[in-house]
Short mmCIF file of C-alpha atoms (C1' of nucleotides) in Angstrom, two decimals:
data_model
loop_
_atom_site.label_atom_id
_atom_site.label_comp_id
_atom_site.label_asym_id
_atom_site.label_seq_id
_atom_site.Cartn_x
_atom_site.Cartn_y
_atom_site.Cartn_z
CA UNK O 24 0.00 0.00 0.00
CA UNK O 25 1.57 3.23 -1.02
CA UNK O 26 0.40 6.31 1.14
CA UNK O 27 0.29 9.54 -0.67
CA UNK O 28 -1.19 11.94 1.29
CA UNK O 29 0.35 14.46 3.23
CA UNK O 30 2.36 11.66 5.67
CA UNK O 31 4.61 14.74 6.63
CA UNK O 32 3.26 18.27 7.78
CA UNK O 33 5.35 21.06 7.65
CA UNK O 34 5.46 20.56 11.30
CA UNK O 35 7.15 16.78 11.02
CA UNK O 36 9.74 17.85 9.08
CA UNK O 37 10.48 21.29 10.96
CA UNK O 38 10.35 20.01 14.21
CA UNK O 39 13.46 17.79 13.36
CA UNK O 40 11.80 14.57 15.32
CA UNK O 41 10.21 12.25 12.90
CA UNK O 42 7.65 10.89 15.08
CA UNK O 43 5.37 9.37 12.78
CA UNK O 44 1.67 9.35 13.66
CA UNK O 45 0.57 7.10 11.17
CA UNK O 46 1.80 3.18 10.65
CA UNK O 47 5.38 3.05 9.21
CA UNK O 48 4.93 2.81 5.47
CA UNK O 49 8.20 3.18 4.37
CA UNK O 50 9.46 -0.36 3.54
CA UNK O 51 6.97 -1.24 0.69
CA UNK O 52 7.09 1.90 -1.77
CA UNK O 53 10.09 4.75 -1.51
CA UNK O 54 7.24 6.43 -3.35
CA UNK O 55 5.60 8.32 0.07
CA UNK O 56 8.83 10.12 0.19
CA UNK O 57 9.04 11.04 -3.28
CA UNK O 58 6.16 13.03 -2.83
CA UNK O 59 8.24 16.29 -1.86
CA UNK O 60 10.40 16.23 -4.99
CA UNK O 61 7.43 15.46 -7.21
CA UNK O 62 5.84 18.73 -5.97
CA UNK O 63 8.77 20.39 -6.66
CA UNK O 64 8.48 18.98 -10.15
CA UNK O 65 5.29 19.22 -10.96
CA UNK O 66 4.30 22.34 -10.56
CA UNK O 67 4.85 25.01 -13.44
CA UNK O 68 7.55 27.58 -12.29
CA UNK O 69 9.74 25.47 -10.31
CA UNK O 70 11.06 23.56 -13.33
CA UNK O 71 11.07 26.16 -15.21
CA UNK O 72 13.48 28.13 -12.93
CA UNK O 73 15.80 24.97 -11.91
CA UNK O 74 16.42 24.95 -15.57
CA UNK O 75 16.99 28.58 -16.26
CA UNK O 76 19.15 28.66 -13.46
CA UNK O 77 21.00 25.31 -14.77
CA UNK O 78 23.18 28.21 -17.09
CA UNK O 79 23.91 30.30 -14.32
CA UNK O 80 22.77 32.07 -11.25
CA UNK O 81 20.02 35.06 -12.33
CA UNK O 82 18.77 37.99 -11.03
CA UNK O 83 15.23 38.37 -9.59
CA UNK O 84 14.45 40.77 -12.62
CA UNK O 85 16.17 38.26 -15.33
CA UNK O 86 13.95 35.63 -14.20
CA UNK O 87 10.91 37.31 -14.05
CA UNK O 88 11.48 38.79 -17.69
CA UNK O 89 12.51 34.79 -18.86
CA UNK O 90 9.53 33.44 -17.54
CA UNK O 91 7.07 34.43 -19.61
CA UNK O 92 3.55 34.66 -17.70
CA UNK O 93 5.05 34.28 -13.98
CA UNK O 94 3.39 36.87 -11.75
CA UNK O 95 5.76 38.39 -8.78
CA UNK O 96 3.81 36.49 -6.42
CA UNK O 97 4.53 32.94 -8.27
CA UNK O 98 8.11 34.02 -8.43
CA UNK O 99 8.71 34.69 -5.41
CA UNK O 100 6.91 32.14 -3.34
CA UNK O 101 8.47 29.56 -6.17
CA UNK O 102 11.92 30.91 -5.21
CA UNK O 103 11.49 31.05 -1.74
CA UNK O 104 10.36 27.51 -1.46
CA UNK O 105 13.14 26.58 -3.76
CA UNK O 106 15.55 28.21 -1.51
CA UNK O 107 13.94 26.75 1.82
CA UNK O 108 14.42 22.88 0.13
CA UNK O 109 18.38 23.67 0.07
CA UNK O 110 17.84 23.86 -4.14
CA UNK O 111 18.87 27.03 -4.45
CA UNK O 112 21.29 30.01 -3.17
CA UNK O 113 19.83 33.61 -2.76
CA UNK O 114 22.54 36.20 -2.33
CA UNK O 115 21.41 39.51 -1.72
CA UNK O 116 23.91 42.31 -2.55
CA UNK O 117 22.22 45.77 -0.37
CA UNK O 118 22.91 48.44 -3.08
CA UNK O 119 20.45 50.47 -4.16
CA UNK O 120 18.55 49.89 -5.62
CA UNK O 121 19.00 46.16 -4.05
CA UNK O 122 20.23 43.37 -6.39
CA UNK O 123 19.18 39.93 -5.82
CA UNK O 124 20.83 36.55 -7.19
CA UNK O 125 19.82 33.18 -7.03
CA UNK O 126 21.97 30.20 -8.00
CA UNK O 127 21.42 26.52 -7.79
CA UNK O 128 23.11 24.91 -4.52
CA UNK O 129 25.66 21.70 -5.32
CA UNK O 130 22.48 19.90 -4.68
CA UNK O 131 19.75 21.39 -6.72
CA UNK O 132 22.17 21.38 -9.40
CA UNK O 133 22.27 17.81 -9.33
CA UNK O 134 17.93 17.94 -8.99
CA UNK O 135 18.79 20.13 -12.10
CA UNK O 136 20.22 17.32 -13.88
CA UNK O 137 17.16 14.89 -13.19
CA UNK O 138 15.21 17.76 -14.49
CA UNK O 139 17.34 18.00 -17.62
CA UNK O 140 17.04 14.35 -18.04
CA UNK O 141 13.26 14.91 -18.05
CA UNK O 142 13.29 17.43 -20.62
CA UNK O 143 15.13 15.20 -22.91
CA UNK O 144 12.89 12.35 -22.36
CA UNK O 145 9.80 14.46 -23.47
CA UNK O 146 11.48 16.05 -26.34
CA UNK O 147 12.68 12.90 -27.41
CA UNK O 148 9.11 10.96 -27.41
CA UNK O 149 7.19 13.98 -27.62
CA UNK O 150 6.13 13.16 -31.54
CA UNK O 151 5.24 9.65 -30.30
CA UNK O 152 2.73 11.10 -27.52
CA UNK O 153 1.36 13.33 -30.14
CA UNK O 154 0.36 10.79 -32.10
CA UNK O 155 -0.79 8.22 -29.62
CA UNK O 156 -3.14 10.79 -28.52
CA UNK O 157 -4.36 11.29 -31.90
CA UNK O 158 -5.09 7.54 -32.12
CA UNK O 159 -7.01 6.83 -29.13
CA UNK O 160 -8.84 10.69 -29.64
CA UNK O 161 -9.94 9.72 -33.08
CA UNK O 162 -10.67 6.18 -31.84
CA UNK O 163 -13.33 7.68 -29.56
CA UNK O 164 -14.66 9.88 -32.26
CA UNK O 165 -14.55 7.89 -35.30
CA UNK O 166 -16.37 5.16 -33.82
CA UNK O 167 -19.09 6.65 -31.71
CA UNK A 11 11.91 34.09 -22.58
CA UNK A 12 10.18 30.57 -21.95
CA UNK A 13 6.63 30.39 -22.75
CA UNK A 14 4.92 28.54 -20.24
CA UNK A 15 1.12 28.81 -20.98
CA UNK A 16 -0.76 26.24 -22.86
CA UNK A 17 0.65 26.68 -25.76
CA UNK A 18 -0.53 23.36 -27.41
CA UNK A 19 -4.65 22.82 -26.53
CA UNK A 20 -5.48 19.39 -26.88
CA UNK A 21 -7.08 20.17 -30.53
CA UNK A 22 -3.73 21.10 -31.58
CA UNK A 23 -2.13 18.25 -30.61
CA UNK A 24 -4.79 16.06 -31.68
CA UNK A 25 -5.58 17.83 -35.15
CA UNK A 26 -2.17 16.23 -36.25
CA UNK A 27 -1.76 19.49 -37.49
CA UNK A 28 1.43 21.82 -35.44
CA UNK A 29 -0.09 25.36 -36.70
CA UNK A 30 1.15 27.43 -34.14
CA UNK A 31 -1.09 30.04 -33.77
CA UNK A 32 2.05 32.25 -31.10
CA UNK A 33 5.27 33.11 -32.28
CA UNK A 34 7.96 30.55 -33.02
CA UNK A 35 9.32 29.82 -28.94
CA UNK A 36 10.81 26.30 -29.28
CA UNK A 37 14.54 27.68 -30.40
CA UNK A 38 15.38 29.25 -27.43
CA UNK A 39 14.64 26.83 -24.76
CA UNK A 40 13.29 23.32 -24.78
CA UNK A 41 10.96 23.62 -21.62
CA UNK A 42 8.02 24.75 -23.30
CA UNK A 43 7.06 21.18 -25.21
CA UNK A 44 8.06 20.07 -21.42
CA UNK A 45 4.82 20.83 -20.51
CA UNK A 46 3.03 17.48 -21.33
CA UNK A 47 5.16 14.99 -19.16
CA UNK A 48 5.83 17.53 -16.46
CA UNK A 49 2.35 17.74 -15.84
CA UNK A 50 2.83 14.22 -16.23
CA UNK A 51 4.83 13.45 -13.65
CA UNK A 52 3.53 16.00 -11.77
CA UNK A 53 0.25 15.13 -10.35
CA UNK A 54 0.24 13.33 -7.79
CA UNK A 55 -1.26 10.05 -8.96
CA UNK A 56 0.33 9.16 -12.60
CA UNK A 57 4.03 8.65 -10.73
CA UNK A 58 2.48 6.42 -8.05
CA UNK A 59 1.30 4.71 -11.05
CA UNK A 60 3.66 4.49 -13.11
CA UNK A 61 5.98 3.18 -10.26
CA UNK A 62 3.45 0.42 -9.55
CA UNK A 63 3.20 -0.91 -13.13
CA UNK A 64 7.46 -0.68 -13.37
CA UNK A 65 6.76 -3.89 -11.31
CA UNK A 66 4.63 -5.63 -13.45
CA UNK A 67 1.27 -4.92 -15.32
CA UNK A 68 -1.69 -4.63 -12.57
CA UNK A 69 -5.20 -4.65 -12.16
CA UNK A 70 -7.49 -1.94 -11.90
CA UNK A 71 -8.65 -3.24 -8.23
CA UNK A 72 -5.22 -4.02 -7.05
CA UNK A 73 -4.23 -0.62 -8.46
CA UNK A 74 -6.95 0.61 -6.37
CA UNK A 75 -5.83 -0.69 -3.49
CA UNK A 76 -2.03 -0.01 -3.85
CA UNK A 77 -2.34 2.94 -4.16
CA UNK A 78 -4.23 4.43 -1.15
CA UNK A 79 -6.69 7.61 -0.86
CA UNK A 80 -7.11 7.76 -4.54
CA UNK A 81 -10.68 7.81 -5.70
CA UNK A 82 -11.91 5.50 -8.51
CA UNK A 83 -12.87 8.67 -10.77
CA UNK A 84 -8.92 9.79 -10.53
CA UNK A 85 -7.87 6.24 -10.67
CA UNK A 86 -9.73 6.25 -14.06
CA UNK A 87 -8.80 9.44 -15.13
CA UNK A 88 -5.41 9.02 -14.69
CA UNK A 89 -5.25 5.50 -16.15
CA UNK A 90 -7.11 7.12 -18.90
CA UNK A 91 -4.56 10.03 -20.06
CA UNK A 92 -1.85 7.47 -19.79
CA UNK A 93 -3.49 5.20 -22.12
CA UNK A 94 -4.01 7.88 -24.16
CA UNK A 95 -0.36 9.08 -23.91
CA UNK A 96 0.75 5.59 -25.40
CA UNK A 97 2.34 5.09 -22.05
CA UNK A 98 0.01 2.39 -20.38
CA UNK A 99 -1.40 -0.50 -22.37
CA UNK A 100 -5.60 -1.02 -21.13
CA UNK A 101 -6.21 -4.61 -21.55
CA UNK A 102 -9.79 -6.10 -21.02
CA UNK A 103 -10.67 -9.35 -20.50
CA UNK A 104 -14.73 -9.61 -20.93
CA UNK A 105 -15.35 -12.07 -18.33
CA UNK A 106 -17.92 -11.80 -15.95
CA UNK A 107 -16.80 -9.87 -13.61
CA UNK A 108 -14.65 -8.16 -16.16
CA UNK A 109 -11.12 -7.99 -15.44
CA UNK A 110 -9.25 -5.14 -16.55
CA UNK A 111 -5.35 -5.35 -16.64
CA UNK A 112 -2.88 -1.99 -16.94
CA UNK A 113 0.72 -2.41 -18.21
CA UNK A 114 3.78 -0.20 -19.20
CA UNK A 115 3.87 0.13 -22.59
CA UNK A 116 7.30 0.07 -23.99
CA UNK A 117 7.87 3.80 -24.19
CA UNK A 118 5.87 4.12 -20.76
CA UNK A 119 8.53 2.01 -19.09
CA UNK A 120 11.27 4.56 -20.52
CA UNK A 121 9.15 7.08 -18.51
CA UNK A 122 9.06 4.67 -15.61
CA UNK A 123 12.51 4.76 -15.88
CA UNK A 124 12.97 8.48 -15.27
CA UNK A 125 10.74 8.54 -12.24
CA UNK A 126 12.43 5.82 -10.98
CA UNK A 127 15.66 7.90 -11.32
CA UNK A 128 13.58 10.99 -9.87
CA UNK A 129 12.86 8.66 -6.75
CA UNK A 130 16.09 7.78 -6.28
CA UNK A 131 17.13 11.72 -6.25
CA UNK A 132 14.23 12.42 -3.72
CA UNK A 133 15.71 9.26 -1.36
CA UNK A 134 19.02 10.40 -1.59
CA UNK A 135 18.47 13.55 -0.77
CA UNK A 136 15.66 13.46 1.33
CA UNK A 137 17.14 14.18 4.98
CA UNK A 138 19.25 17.10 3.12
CA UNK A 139 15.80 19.00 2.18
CA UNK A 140 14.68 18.53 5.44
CA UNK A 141 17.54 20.00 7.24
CA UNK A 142 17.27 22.62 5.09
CA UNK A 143 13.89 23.60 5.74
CA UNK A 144 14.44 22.95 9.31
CA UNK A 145 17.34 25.28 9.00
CA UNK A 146 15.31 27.88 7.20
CA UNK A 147 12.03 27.74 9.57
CA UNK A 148 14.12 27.70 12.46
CA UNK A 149 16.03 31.24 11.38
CA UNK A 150 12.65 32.71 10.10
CA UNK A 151 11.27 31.69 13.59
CA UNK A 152 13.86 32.27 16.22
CA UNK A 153 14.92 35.79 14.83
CA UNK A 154 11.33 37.79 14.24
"C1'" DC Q 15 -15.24 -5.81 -10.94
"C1'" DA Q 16 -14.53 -1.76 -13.23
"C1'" DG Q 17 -16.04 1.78 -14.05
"C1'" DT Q 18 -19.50 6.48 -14.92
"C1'" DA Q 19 -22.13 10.52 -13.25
"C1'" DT Q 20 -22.81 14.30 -10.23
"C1'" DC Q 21 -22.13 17.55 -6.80
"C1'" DC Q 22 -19.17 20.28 -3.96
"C1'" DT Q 23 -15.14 22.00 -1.86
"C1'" DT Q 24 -10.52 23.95 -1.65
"C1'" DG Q 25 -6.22 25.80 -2.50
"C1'" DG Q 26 -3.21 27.11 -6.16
"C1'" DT Q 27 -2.93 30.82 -9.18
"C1'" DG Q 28 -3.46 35.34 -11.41
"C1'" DA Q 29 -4.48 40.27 -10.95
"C1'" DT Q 30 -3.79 44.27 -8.62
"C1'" DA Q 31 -1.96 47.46 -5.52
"C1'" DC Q 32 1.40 48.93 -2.23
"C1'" DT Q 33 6.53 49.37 -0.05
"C1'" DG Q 34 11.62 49.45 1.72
"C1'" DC E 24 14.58 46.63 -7.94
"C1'" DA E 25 12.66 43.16 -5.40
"C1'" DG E 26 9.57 42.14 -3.18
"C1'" DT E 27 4.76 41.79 0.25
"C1'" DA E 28 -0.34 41.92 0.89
"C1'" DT E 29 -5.04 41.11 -0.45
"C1'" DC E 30 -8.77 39.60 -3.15
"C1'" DA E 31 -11.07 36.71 -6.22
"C1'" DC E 32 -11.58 32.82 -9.24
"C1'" DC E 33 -12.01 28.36 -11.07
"C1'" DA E 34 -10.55 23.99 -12.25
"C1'" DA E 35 -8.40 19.86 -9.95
"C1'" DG E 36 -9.67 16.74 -6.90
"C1'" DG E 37 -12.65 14.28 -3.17
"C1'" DA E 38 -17.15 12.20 -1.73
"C1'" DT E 39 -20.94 9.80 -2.93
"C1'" DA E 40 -24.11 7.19 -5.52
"C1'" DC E 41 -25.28 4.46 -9.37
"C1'" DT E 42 -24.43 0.64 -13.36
"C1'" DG E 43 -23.21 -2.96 -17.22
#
DNA sequence: CAGTATCCTTGGTGATACTG
DNA sequence: CAGTATCACCAAGGATACTG
């Protein structure tokens, strides 16, 4: 049995004890613990910025203007949460006006990677997907 | 600049015809036909999945019950867009009771393959993230 | 058993405005 | 420049009930 839900509050992981309320579930599937990176994953921005910041460390501004359609808000929560996991590095140089950088830590660099690997995967079978869902859609239409 | 919005509606993928109705955006980065197996891999069911069928081809009841908390409509759904993603095979046997058996197709299990690398990432590096936020929290919280 | 249909909730997201 | 704060929305997902 694979548990998905939220196993770990914010509060479990922050406290630093790992009392687990619920039965242990970790022997059968790795997959309940996966569940952290795959939210980093899935959602739209984060990838997005682990691979812009795969060529470099950015500014605030550069990212916002290379991500087309992020709002401020998505940015910065995105970052912040990104920086919070250990993924990335925000250095904050007090001119002014203030300048803010954020590069990938040793670790989210190698997250990077996995994401990189990722991308390749879907460009390389992305024709195949294409077509398979033009099969089964005109399968379901064809024949009605 | 990465576009990020739905650039490809299901029509357009489906029509068979790639009119791109925006500007040209694949040149500069890659991320943008991403999209499809980001989403993909990002919600939270189709990895659970696709991890349980990298052992073998399944059931729909024993997928039900592997995998627990998910409802039969996302069970479906979810089995559904893989299917229709060529990455799960759908195989009925019309007994009574029916039985209904899932498998990897071959490009699914190249998929597979990724998340299992993913989940390997996430394991490795899963006490790291949670220092880290306990590291952030605990300076956000001690110093207000 | 393996779904489909329907209703309903919630939180992730965008839009907008303000600030050190 | 690099954010924070607030509101408002709506589609993803859960609960429940029904069916071939």
């Amino acid at each position: 049995m694979i548990h998905n839900g939220p196993m770990a509050e914010e509060g479990t992981l922050t406290s630093g004890t790992h009392t687990d309320v619920r039965e242990p579930i970790g022997e059968e599937h790795p997959i309940c613990r996966l569940r952290d990176v795959l939210d980093r994953v899935g959602d739209k921005w984060s990838v997005l910025i682990m691979d812009l910041l795969g060529s470099g460390p950015q500014r605030y501004s550069e990212l916002h203007r290379s991500i087309d359609g992020i709002s401020q808000r998505m940015l910065t929560l995105t970052l912040r949460s990104l920086e919070r996991d250990g993924l990335v590095d925000r250095t904050v140089t007090p001119t002014s006006p203030p300048r803010v950088d954020y590069a990938l830590t040793p670790v989210g660099a190698t997250l990077s990677d996995q994401v990189a690997a990722l991308i390749r995967w879907a460009d390389d079978h992305r024709e195949y997907v294409a077509r398979s869902r033009g099969r089964y859609d005109t399968a379901r239409d064809g024949t009605p």
